[in-house]
mmCIF file of C-alpha atoms and ligand atoms in Angstrom:
data_model
loop_
_atom_site.group_PDB
_atom_site.id
_atom_site.type_symbol
_atom_site.label_atom_id
_atom_site.label_comp_id
_atom_site.label_asym_id
_atom_site.label_seq_id
_atom_site.Cartn_x
_atom_site.Cartn_y
_atom_site.Cartn_z
ATOM 1 C CA MET A 1 -55.020 75.122 -37.228
ATOM 2 C CA ALA A 2 -57.874 72.633 -37.379
ATOM 3 C CA SER A 3 -58.581 69.625 -35.232
ATOM 4 C CA GLY A 4 -61.402 67.175 -35.673
ATOM 5 C CA GLY A 5 -63.399 69.920 -37.382
ATOM 6 C CA ALA A 6 -63.328 72.194 -34.316
ATOM 7 C CA ASP A 7 -62.207 75.763 -34.961
ATOM 8 C CA VAL A 8 -59.325 76.272 -32.526
ATOM 9 C CA GLY A 9 -59.652 80.053 -32.538
ATOM 10 C CA ALA A 10 -63.340 79.898 -31.648
ATOM 11 C CA VAL A 11 -62.752 77.398 -28.851
ATOM 12 C CA LEU A 12 -59.897 79.500 -27.423
ATOM 13 C CA GLU A 13 -62.184 82.528 -27.480
ATOM 14 C CA ASP A 14 -65.010 80.603 -25.876
ATOM 15 C CA ILE A 15 -62.845 79.231 -23.055
ATOM 16 C CA GLY A 16 -61.146 82.626 -22.637
ATOM 17 C CA ILE A 17 -57.584 81.617 -23.377
ATOM 18 C CA VAL A 18 -55.246 84.410 -24.500
ATOM 19 C CA ALA A 19 -52.233 82.830 -26.186
ATOM 20 C CA GLU A 20 -50.837 85.107 -28.881
ATOM 21 C CA HIS A 21 -47.223 85.171 -27.727
ATOM 22 C CA PRO A 22 -45.062 82.860 -29.891
ATOM 23 C CA GLY A 23 -43.989 81.077 -26.701
ATOM 24 C CA MET A 24 -47.527 79.667 -26.464
ATOM 25 C CA ARG A 25 -47.417 78.108 -29.912
ATOM 26 C CA PRO A 26 -45.898 74.758 -28.906
ATOM 27 C CA ALA A 27 -48.547 74.368 -26.192
ATOM 28 C CA LEU A 28 -51.362 75.153 -28.634
ATOM 29 C CA GLU A 29 -49.979 72.824 -31.275
ATOM 30 C CA THR A 30 -49.516 69.988 -28.798
ATOM 31 C CA ALA A 31 -53.045 70.508 -27.470
ATOM 32 C CA ALA A 32 -54.501 70.327 -30.972
ATOM 33 C CA ALA A 33 -52.409 67.279 -31.864
ATOM 34 C CA CYS A 34 -53.298 65.449 -28.627
ATOM 35 C CA ALA A 35 -56.987 66.235 -28.997
ATOM 36 C CA GLU A 36 -57.256 63.943 -32.013
ATOM 37 C CA PHE A 37 -56.295 60.810 -30.096
ATOM 38 C CA PRO A 38 -57.739 59.328 -26.898
ATOM 39 C CA TYR A 39 -54.304 58.912 -25.285
ATOM 40 C CA PRO A 40 -53.315 60.450 -21.959
ATOM 41 C CA VAL A 41 -52.065 64.026 -21.870
ATOM 42 C CA LEU A 42 -49.891 65.603 -19.204
ATOM 43 C CA ILE A 43 -50.076 69.356 -18.650
ATOM 44 C CA THR A 44 -47.202 70.941 -16.740
ATOM 45 C CA GLY A 45 -46.590 74.505 -15.657
ATOM 46 C CA GLU A 46 -46.299 76.742 -12.624
ATOM 47 C CA THR A 47 -49.397 77.573 -10.640
ATOM 48 C CA GLY A 48 -51.761 79.925 -12.482
ATOM 49 C CA THR A 49 -50.398 79.284 -15.978
ATOM 50 C CA GLY A 50 -53.703 77.959 -17.326
ATOM 51 C CA LYS A 51 -53.504 74.203 -16.808
ATOM 52 C CA ASP A 52 -57.221 73.962 -16.071
ATOM 53 C CA LEU A 53 -58.035 75.994 -19.164
ATOM 54 C CA PHE A 54 -55.835 73.839 -21.376
ATOM 55 C CA ALA A 55 -57.384 70.629 -20.049
ATOM 56 C CA LYS A 56 -60.722 72.022 -21.166
ATOM 57 C CA LEU A 57 -59.208 73.003 -24.494
ATOM 58 C CA VAL A 58 -57.978 69.469 -25.234
ATOM 59 C CA HIS A 59 -61.382 68.061 -24.323
ATOM 60 C CA ARG A 60 -63.247 70.584 -26.455
ATOM 61 C CA LEU A 61 -61.034 70.094 -29.503
ATOM 62 C CA GLY A 62 -61.419 66.326 -29.556
ATOM 63 C CA ASP A 63 -64.322 64.176 -30.679
ATOM 64 C CA ARG A 64 -65.366 63.637 -27.051
ATOM 65 C CA SER A 65 -66.368 67.271 -26.656
ATOM 66 C CA THR A 66 -70.053 66.447 -26.201
ATOM 67 C CA LYS A 67 -69.258 63.758 -23.610
ATOM 68 C CA PRO A 68 -68.611 64.349 -19.897
ATOM 69 C CA PHE A 69 -65.606 66.369 -18.722
ATOM 70 C CA VAL A 70 -65.037 65.351 -15.104
ATOM 71 C CA VAL A 71 -62.537 67.137 -12.864
ATOM 72 C CA VAL A 72 -60.816 65.620 -9.840
ATOM 73 C CA ASN A 73 -58.319 67.556 -7.757
ATOM 74 C CA CYS A 74 -56.103 64.808 -6.372
ATOM 75 C CA ALA A 75 -54.683 67.126 -3.701
ATOM 76 C CA ALA A 76 -58.115 67.928 -2.306
ATOM 77 C CA ILE A 77 -59.364 64.404 -1.525
ATOM 78 C CA PRO A 78 -58.536 62.878 1.887
ATOM 79 C CA GLU A 79 -56.124 60.020 1.300
ATOM 80 C CA ASN A 80 -58.479 57.316 2.588
ATOM 81 C CA LEU A 81 -61.182 58.376 0.113
ATOM 82 C CA VAL A 82 -59.062 58.673 -3.017
ATOM 83 C CA GLU A 83 -59.691 55.188 -4.340
ATOM 84 C CA SER A 84 -63.427 55.121 -3.741
ATOM 85 C CA THR A 85 -63.729 58.616 -5.241
ATOM 86 C CA LEU A 86 -61.924 57.598 -8.416
ATOM 87 C CA PHE A 87 -62.957 53.983 -8.830
ATOM 88 C CA GLY A 88 -66.202 53.783 -6.856
ATOM 89 C CA HIS A 89 -67.082 51.188 -4.252
ATOM 90 C CA VAL A 90 -69.603 48.460 -3.531
ATOM 91 C CA LYS A 91 -71.940 48.269 -0.571
ATOM 92 C CA GLY A 92 -70.113 47.173 2.579
ATOM 93 C CA ALA A 93 -66.618 47.906 1.203
ATOM 94 C CA PHE A 94 -66.079 50.099 4.270
ATOM 95 C CA THR A 95 -68.153 51.378 7.183
ATOM 96 C CA ASP A 96 -69.816 54.263 5.352
ATOM 97 C CA ALA A 97 -70.396 52.369 2.118
ATOM 98 C CA GLN A 98 -74.151 51.901 2.403
ATOM 99 C CA LYS A 99 -74.732 51.214 -1.252
ATOM 100 C CA ASP A 100 -72.873 50.640 -4.512
ATOM 101 C CA ARG A 101 -71.425 53.835 -5.933
ATOM 102 C CA PRO A 102 -69.676 54.514 -9.217
ATOM 103 C CA GLY A 103 -66.539 56.647 -9.071
ATOM 104 C CA LYS A 104 -65.338 59.540 -11.191
ATOM 105 C CA PHE A 105 -63.970 57.150 -13.827
ATOM 106 C CA GLU A 106 -67.391 55.723 -14.501
ATOM 107 C CA ALA A 107 -68.892 59.232 -14.418
ATOM 108 C CA ALA A 108 -66.440 60.227 -17.150
ATOM 109 C CA ASP A 109 -67.108 57.138 -19.279
ATOM 110 C CA GLY A 110 -66.936 58.020 -22.966
ATOM 111 C CA GLY A 111 -65.450 61.408 -22.124
ATOM 112 C CA THR A 112 -62.503 62.938 -20.304
ATOM 113 C CA LEU A 113 -61.256 62.707 -16.723
ATOM 114 C CA PHE A 114 -59.051 65.609 -15.656
ATOM 115 C CA LEU A 115 -56.770 64.589 -12.800
ATOM 116 C CA ASP A 116 -55.462 67.858 -11.405
ATOM 117 C CA GLU A 117 -52.400 67.850 -9.107
ATOM 118 C CA ILE A 118 -51.622 64.282 -10.130
ATOM 119 C CA GLY A 119 -48.350 64.459 -8.158
ATOM 120 C CA ASP A 120 -50.417 64.172 -4.971
ATOM 121 C CA LEU A 121 -52.049 60.878 -5.912
ATOM 122 C CA PRO A 122 -51.151 58.203 -3.314
ATOM 123 C CA LEU A 123 -49.070 55.282 -4.591
ATOM 124 C CA SER A 124 -51.839 52.719 -4.174
ATOM 125 C CA ALA A 125 -54.170 54.775 -6.360
ATOM 126 C CA GLN A 126 -51.347 55.233 -8.873
ATOM 127 C CA ALA A 127 -51.144 51.459 -9.283
ATOM 128 C CA LYS A 128 -54.873 51.274 -9.946
ATOM 129 C CA LEU A 129 -54.739 54.166 -12.370
ATOM 130 C CA LEU A 130 -51.987 52.425 -14.301
ATOM 131 C CA ARG A 131 -54.201 49.382 -14.610
ATOM 132 C CA VAL A 132 -57.089 51.404 -16.043
ATOM 133 C CA LEU A 133 -54.715 52.975 -18.536
ATOM 134 C CA GLU A 134 -53.349 49.592 -19.574
ATOM 135 C CA ASP A 135 -56.444 47.392 -19.521
ATOM 136 C CA GLY A 136 -59.306 49.875 -19.726
ATOM 137 C CA GLU A 137 -60.927 48.339 -16.680
ATOM 138 C CA LEU A 138 -61.151 48.909 -12.951
ATOM 139 C CA ASP A 139 -62.434 47.251 -9.799
ATOM 140 C CA ARG A 140 -64.671 49.260 -7.542
ATOM 141 C CA VAL A 141 -63.327 49.236 -3.972
ATOM 142 C CA GLY A 142 -64.504 46.003 -2.310
ATOM 143 C CA SER A 143 -65.337 44.292 -5.602
ATOM 144 C CA ASP A 144 -63.414 41.996 -7.892
ATOM 145 C CA LYS A 145 -65.796 42.251 -10.815
ATOM 146 C CA PRO A 146 -63.957 44.407 -13.355
ATOM 147 C CA VAL A 147 -65.844 47.321 -14.913
ATOM 148 C CA LYS A 148 -64.915 48.408 -18.444
ATOM 149 C CA VAL A 149 -64.432 52.120 -18.958
ATOM 150 C CA ASP A 150 -63.471 54.271 -21.928
ATOM 151 C CA VAL A 151 -61.945 57.408 -20.472
ATOM 152 C CA ARG A 152 -59.346 59.817 -21.786
ATOM 153 C CA ILE A 153 -57.045 60.994 -19.009
ATOM 154 C CA ILE A 154 -55.680 64.506 -18.813
ATOM 155 C CA ALA A 155 -53.355 65.001 -15.863
ATOM 156 C CA ALA A 156 -51.833 68.228 -14.580
ATOM 157 C CA THR A 157 -49.040 69.034 -12.189
ATOM 158 C CA ASN A 158 -47.148 72.125 -11.086
ATOM 159 C CA ARG A 159 -44.398 70.046 -9.536
ATOM 160 C CA LYS A 160 -41.490 68.349 -11.089
ATOM 161 C CA LEU A 161 -42.649 64.752 -11.255
ATOM 162 C CA GLY A 162 -39.034 63.752 -11.947
ATOM 163 C CA GLU A 163 -38.147 64.607 -8.367
ATOM 164 C CA ALA A 164 -41.179 62.749 -7.048
ATOM 165 C CA ILE A 165 -40.086 59.716 -9.066
ATOM 166 C CA ALA A 166 -36.545 59.918 -7.641
ATOM 167 C CA ALA A 167 -38.088 60.115 -4.167
ATOM 168 C CA LYS A 168 -40.230 57.040 -4.992
ATOM 169 C CA ARG A 169 -43.447 58.949 -4.407
ATOM 170 C CA PHE A 170 -44.487 58.732 -8.034
ATOM 171 C CA ARG A 171 -44.312 55.692 -10.261
ATOM 172 C CA GLY A 172 -41.997 56.051 -13.221
ATOM 173 C CA ASP A 173 -44.079 53.652 -15.318
ATOM 174 C CA LEU A 174 -47.213 55.718 -14.691
ATOM 175 C CA PHE A 175 -45.337 58.882 -15.615
ATOM 176 C CA PHE A 176 -44.295 57.385 -18.953
ATOM 177 C CA ARG A 177 -47.873 56.328 -19.622
ATOM 178 C CA LEU A 178 -49.162 59.801 -18.865
ATOM 179 C CA ASN A 179 -46.723 61.927 -20.768
ATOM 180 C CA SER A 180 -47.191 60.465 -24.246
ATOM 181 C CA GLY A 181 -48.285 64.015 -24.966
ATOM 182 C CA GLU A 182 -46.966 66.774 -22.734
ATOM 183 C CA ILE A 183 -48.267 70.318 -22.859
ATOM 184 C CA ARG A 184 -45.825 72.706 -21.193
ATOM 185 C CA LEU A 185 -47.271 76.035 -20.226
ATOM 186 C CA PRO A 186 -44.714 78.831 -19.954
ATOM 187 C CA PRO A 187 -44.866 81.231 -17.014
ATOM 188 C CA LEU A 188 -46.433 84.628 -17.691
ATOM 189 C CA ARG A 189 -43.070 86.423 -17.337
ATOM 190 C CA GLU A 190 -41.880 84.516 -20.419
ATOM 191 C CA ARG A 191 -44.753 85.813 -22.526
ATOM 192 C CA ARG A 192 -45.095 89.367 -21.379
ATOM 193 C CA SER A 193 -46.677 90.624 -24.592
ATOM 194 C CA ASP A 194 -49.830 88.670 -23.632
ATOM 195 C CA ILE A 195 -50.147 90.541 -20.329
ATOM 196 C CA PRO A 196 -52.036 93.628 -21.604
ATOM 197 C CA ARG A 197 -54.484 91.464 -23.539
ATOM 198 C CA ILE A 198 -55.191 89.227 -20.566
ATOM 199 C CA ALA A 199 -55.531 92.261 -18.291
ATOM 200 C CA LEU A 200 -58.014 93.889 -20.663
ATOM 201 C CA ARG A 201 -59.911 90.627 -20.975
ATOM 202 C CA LEU A 202 -60.198 90.405 -17.180
ATOM 203 C CA LEU A 203 -61.319 94.022 -17.019
ATOM 204 C CA GLU A 204 -63.996 93.354 -19.654
ATOM 205 C CA GLY A 205 -65.328 90.679 -17.326
ATOM 206 C CA PHE A 206 -65.728 93.238 -14.552
ATOM 207 C CA ASN A 207 -67.264 95.777 -16.913
ATOM 208 C CA ARG A 208 -69.879 93.304 -18.073
ATOM 209 C CA ASN A 209 -71.145 93.025 -14.500
ATOM 210 C CA SER A 210 -70.987 96.697 -13.706
ATOM 211 C CA ARG A 211 -72.714 99.883 -14.770
ATOM 212 C CA ARG A 212 -69.348 101.642 -14.666
ATOM 213 C CA GLN A 213 -67.056 100.997 -17.606
ATOM 214 C CA ARG A 214 -63.467 101.060 -16.412
ATOM 215 C CA GLN A 215 -60.318 101.339 -18.466
ATOM 216 C CA LEU A 216 -56.640 100.687 -17.854
ATOM 217 C CA SER A 217 -54.265 103.538 -18.700
ATOM 218 C CA ALA A 218 -51.210 102.893 -20.855
ATOM 219 C CA ASP A 219 -49.045 103.443 -17.744
ATOM 220 C CA ALA A 220 -51.008 100.852 -15.827
ATOM 221 C CA LEU A 221 -50.536 98.331 -18.630
ATOM 222 C CA THR A 222 -46.802 99.054 -18.763
ATOM 223 C CA ARG A 223 -46.514 98.509 -15.027
ATOM 224 C CA LEU A 224 -48.383 95.199 -15.300
ATOM 225 C CA GLN A 225 -46.137 94.105 -18.129
ATOM 226 C CA GLY A 226 -42.962 94.778 -16.164
ATOM 227 C CA TYR A 227 -43.823 92.626 -13.180
ATOM 228 C CA ASP A 228 -42.534 89.068 -12.725
ATOM 229 C CA TRP A 229 -45.823 87.384 -11.766
ATOM 230 C CA PRO A 230 -44.688 84.516 -9.534
ATOM 231 C CA GLY A 231 -48.317 83.341 -9.373
ATOM 232 C CA ASN A 232 -48.898 83.961 -13.081
ATOM 233 C CA VAL A 233 -52.372 84.744 -14.439
ATOM 234 C CA ARG A 234 -54.006 83.905 -11.121
ATOM 235 C CA ASP A 235 -52.098 86.784 -9.486
ATOM 236 C CA LEU A 236 -52.794 89.071 -12.409
ATOM 237 C CA ARG A 237 -56.471 88.498 -11.783
ATOM 238 C CA THR A 238 -56.019 89.378 -8.094
ATOM 239 C CA VAL A 239 -54.165 92.587 -8.905
ATOM 240 C CA ILE A 240 -56.781 93.706 -11.445
ATOM 241 C CA THR A 241 -59.588 92.883 -9.027
ATOM 242 C CA ARG A 242 -57.925 94.960 -6.352
ATOM 243 C CA ALA A 243 -57.353 97.861 -8.753
ATOM 244 C CA VAL A 244 -61.026 97.860 -9.732
ATOM 245 C CA MET A 245 -62.285 97.579 -6.157
ATOM 246 C CA PHE A 246 -60.141 100.390 -4.768
ATOM 247 C CA SER A 247 -60.243 102.764 -7.705
ATOM 248 C CA GLY A 248 -62.705 105.039 -5.912
ATOM 249 C CA GLY A 249 -64.650 107.189 -8.356
ATOM 250 C CA ARG A 250 -62.137 106.993 -11.190
ATOM 251 C CA ASP A 251 -62.956 105.103 -14.352
ATOM 252 C CA VAL A 252 -59.451 105.129 -15.785
ATOM 253 C CA LEU A 253 -57.123 103.007 -13.671
ATOM 254 C CA GLY A 254 -53.587 104.371 -13.582
ATOM 255 C CA ALA A 255 -50.199 102.956 -12.645
ATOM 256 C CA ASP A 256 -50.815 103.902 -8.995
ATOM 257 C CA ASP A 257 -53.874 101.670 -8.894
ATOM 258 C CA ILE A 258 -51.709 98.639 -9.723
ATOM 259 C CA LYS A 259 -50.498 97.300 -6.397
ATOM 260 C CA PHE A 260 -48.259 94.290 -6.027
ATOM 261 C CA ASP A 261 -47.900 93.094 -2.487
ATOM 262 C CA ASP A 262 -45.700 90.867 -0.399
ATOM 263 C CA THR A 263 -47.978 87.901 -0.752
ATOM 264 C CA LEU A 264 -47.139 87.951 -4.460
ATOM 265 C CA LYS A 265 -43.372 87.977 -3.936
ATOM 266 C CA PRO A 266 -41.678 84.789 -5.080
ATOM 267 C CA ASP A 267 -41.184 82.244 -2.339
ATOM 268 C CA PRO A 268 -37.401 82.218 -1.690
ATOM 269 C CA PHE A 269 -37.663 78.521 -0.911
ATOM 270 C CA ALA A 270 -39.606 77.633 -4.045
ATOM 271 C CA TYR A 271 -36.665 75.663 -5.416
ATOM 272 C CA LEU A 272 -35.897 73.586 -2.321
ATOM 273 C CA PRO A 273 -35.098 70.049 -3.414
ATOM 274 C CA GLU A 274 -37.508 67.318 -2.407
ATOM 275 C CA PRO A 275 -35.868 65.094 0.203
ATOM 276 C CA PHE A 276 -35.320 61.474 -0.776
ATOM 277 C CA GLU A 277 -33.720 58.467 0.873
ATOM 278 C CA GLY A 278 -30.020 59.187 0.965
ATOM 279 C CA PHE A 279 -30.568 62.949 1.020
ATOM 280 C CA ASP A 280 -28.192 64.720 3.435
ATOM 281 C CA VAL A 281 -29.827 67.746 5.031
ATOM 282 C CA LYS A 282 -26.684 68.693 6.953
ATOM 283 C CA GLN A 283 -24.583 68.757 3.822
ATOM 284 C CA TYR A 284 -27.311 70.798 2.134
ATOM 285 C CA ASN A 285 -27.414 73.314 5.008
ATOM 286 C CA ASP A 286 -23.618 73.625 4.978
ATOM 287 C CA GLU A 287 -23.716 74.367 1.262
ATOM 288 C CA VAL A 288 -26.438 77.015 1.700
ATOM 289 C CA ARG A 289 -24.421 78.626 4.507
ATOM 290 C CA ARG A 290 -21.236 78.565 2.426
ATOM 291 C CA ARG A 291 -22.943 80.231 -0.533
ATOM 292 C CA LEU A 292 -24.557 82.918 1.622
ATOM 293 C CA PHE A 293 -21.234 83.758 3.274
ATOM 294 C CA GLU A 294 -19.518 83.952 -0.111
ATOM 295 C CA LYS A 295 -22.292 86.141 -1.471
ATOM 296 C CA ALA A 296 -22.105 88.499 1.514
ATOM 297 C CA LEU A 297 -18.318 88.757 1.162
ATOM 298 C CA ARG A 298 -18.689 89.551 -2.536
ATOM 299 C CA MET A 299 -21.348 92.177 -1.799
ATOM 300 C CA ALA A 300 -19.130 93.709 0.890
ATOM 301 C CA GLY A 301 -16.141 93.784 -1.471
ATOM 302 C CA GLY A 302 -14.229 91.434 0.824
ATOM 303 C CA ASN A 303 -14.754 93.569 3.958
ATOM 304 C CA GLN A 304 -15.379 90.965 6.673
ATOM 305 C CA SER A 305 -17.051 93.139 9.275
ATOM 306 C CA GLN A 306 -19.400 94.560 6.614
ATOM 307 C CA ALA A 307 -20.193 91.007 5.431
ATOM 308 C CA ALA A 308 -20.918 90.032 9.044
ATOM 309 C CA LYS A 309 -23.457 92.876 9.264
ATOM 310 C CA LEU A 310 -25.173 91.690 6.084
ATOM 311 C CA LEU A 311 -25.400 88.163 7.458
ATOM 312 C CA GLY A 312 -26.417 89.111 10.993
ATOM 313 C CA VAL A 313 -23.472 87.254 12.563
ATOM 314 C CA LYS A 314 -20.430 88.250 14.640
ATOM 315 C CA PRO A 315 -17.311 89.285 12.643
ATOM 316 C CA GLN A 316 -15.518 86.253 14.128
ATOM 317 C CA ALA A 317 -17.965 83.983 12.324
ATOM 318 C CA VAL A 318 -16.948 85.498 8.998
ATOM 319 C CA SER A 319 -13.208 85.370 9.696
ATOM 320 C CA GLY A 320 -13.693 81.787 10.876
ATOM 321 C CA PHE A 321 -15.442 81.011 7.584
ATOM 322 C CA VAL A 322 -12.682 82.624 5.537
ATOM 323 C CA ASN A 323 -10.012 80.611 7.380
ATOM 324 C CA GLU A 324 -12.008 77.414 6.931
ATOM 325 C CA GLN A 325 -12.210 78.022 3.174
ATOM 326 C CA LYS A 326 -8.472 78.728 3.000
ATOM 327 C CA LYS A 327 -7.753 75.514 4.869
ATOM 328 C CA ASP A 328 -10.099 73.548 2.594
ATOM 329 C CA SER A 329 -8.562 74.856 -0.599
ATOM 330 C CA ASN A 330 -5.053 74.205 0.729
ATOM 331 C CA GLY A 331 -6.050 70.718 1.762
ATOM 332 C CA THR A 332 -7.605 69.757 -1.550
ATOM 333 C CA SER A 333 -5.283 71.374 -4.020
HETATM 334 N N1 ADP B 401 -53.777 82.044 -21.215
HETATM 335 C C1 ADP B 401 -54.718 82.561 -20.409
HETATM 336 N N2 ADP B 401 -55.541 83.513 -20.875
HETATM 337 C C2 ADP B 401 -56.487 84.052 -20.071
HETATM 338 N N3 ADP B 401 -56.697 83.712 -18.795
HETATM 339 C C3 ADP B 401 -55.912 82.759 -18.268
HETATM 340 C C4 ADP B 401 -54.879 82.140 -19.051
HETATM 341 N N4 ADP B 401 -54.256 81.233 -18.274
HETATM 342 C C5 ADP B 401 -54.856 81.282 -17.075
HETATM 343 N N5 ADP B 401 -55.862 82.188 -17.044
HETATM 344 C C6 ADP B 401 -56.709 82.514 -15.880
HETATM 345 O O1 ADP B 401 -55.870 82.451 -14.727
HETATM 346 C C7 ADP B 401 -56.492 81.751 -13.662
HETATM 347 C C8 ADP B 401 -55.706 80.520 -13.321
HETATM 348 O O2 ADP B 401 -55.768 79.597 -14.406
HETATM 349 P P1 ADP B 401 -55.784 78.020 -14.165
HETATM 350 O O3 ADP B 401 -56.075 77.341 -15.451
HETATM 351 O O4 ADP B 401 -56.665 77.681 -12.996
HETATM 352 O O5 ADP B 401 -54.244 77.805 -13.751
HETATM 353 P P2 ADP B 401 -53.527 76.508 -13.165
HETATM 354 O O6 ADP B 401 -54.509 75.377 -13.253
HETATM 355 O O7 ADP B 401 -52.329 76.322 -14.043
HETATM 356 O O8 ADP B 401 -53.129 76.853 -11.761
HETATM 357 C C9 ADP B 401 -57.903 81.450 -14.134
HETATM 358 O O9 ADP B 401 -58.729 82.487 -13.683
HETATM 359 C C10 ADP B 401 -57.784 81.464 -15.638
HETATM 360 O O10 ADP B 401 -59.005 81.834 -16.225
HETATM 361 MG MG1 MG B 402 -55.226 74.270 -11.654
#
């Protein structure tokens, strides 16, 4: 694979991206293809899947690689400062604006602006961003003299922007502008064969800074490979760090040194829908309750008092539920 003369393999190595699993190929190919053109790129994937690394990759593979690469985490800026941070301001635009200041867009001029957590950008800033994408110019806050900028946008999100659009918290027209090229990063559990390599790479990092040279046993690697990694590579890093720190005098880390803890368990509410106008929380709760009761009854093989124990309710609640269901199915059929 070649892109604008840059050697993809060398850049991957330099940035520290491990991506040998075939499931990473579409992401790598899209990154290389997008790098050639100055159009916006959207990077999606769960937390810890390498969105930051891939933003860097796109920048490095393109012909802007020697120009600025400016990062803005949209979720980390207080809402009232978002616009002046991105677009700059002129003296007197607001109380603290003591002199003219360029924003991140102007800082990234000629290069790349990486807008991380784009889903958290307030609507007013989204409108301004759309204008820069369409006209290549912006107004600093408090000014109406347009400033021309030439900036490639890379945006990243770990949330489903589709839901945010349905909830009218994200502009559909901005979304379509941004995702002319979309890089989808698969979760680590869908590319398990990369886990040992990434783990060894992380360990090498520790070894470089230490007089002790640690190794991971085959058992340790197997254990790492079997885990589901809800927080992806970020959690893998945490687990390796912990294994190294608490390995005592041993240089070979075994399966027992690999400790997953509760904080790494998947959030059972991770797939809660985002509320929107017209959403019915009561109906949603009723549905959740119905499914839990059905599940408990299935698990208890239809035994109602056993199901009640599993649910932490009185047996009457379960028999009441069963009667309700009977009535419903009689009524509707
Ligand atoms: N493919 C990969 N190969 C090696 N390390 C990775 C890879 N993806 C992510 N990492 C590491 O995992 C951590 C989280 O990556 P990051 O790019 O910040 O994820 P995200 O932005 O998607 O939350 C970082 O320490 C990064 O170096
Ligand atoms: Mg990130």
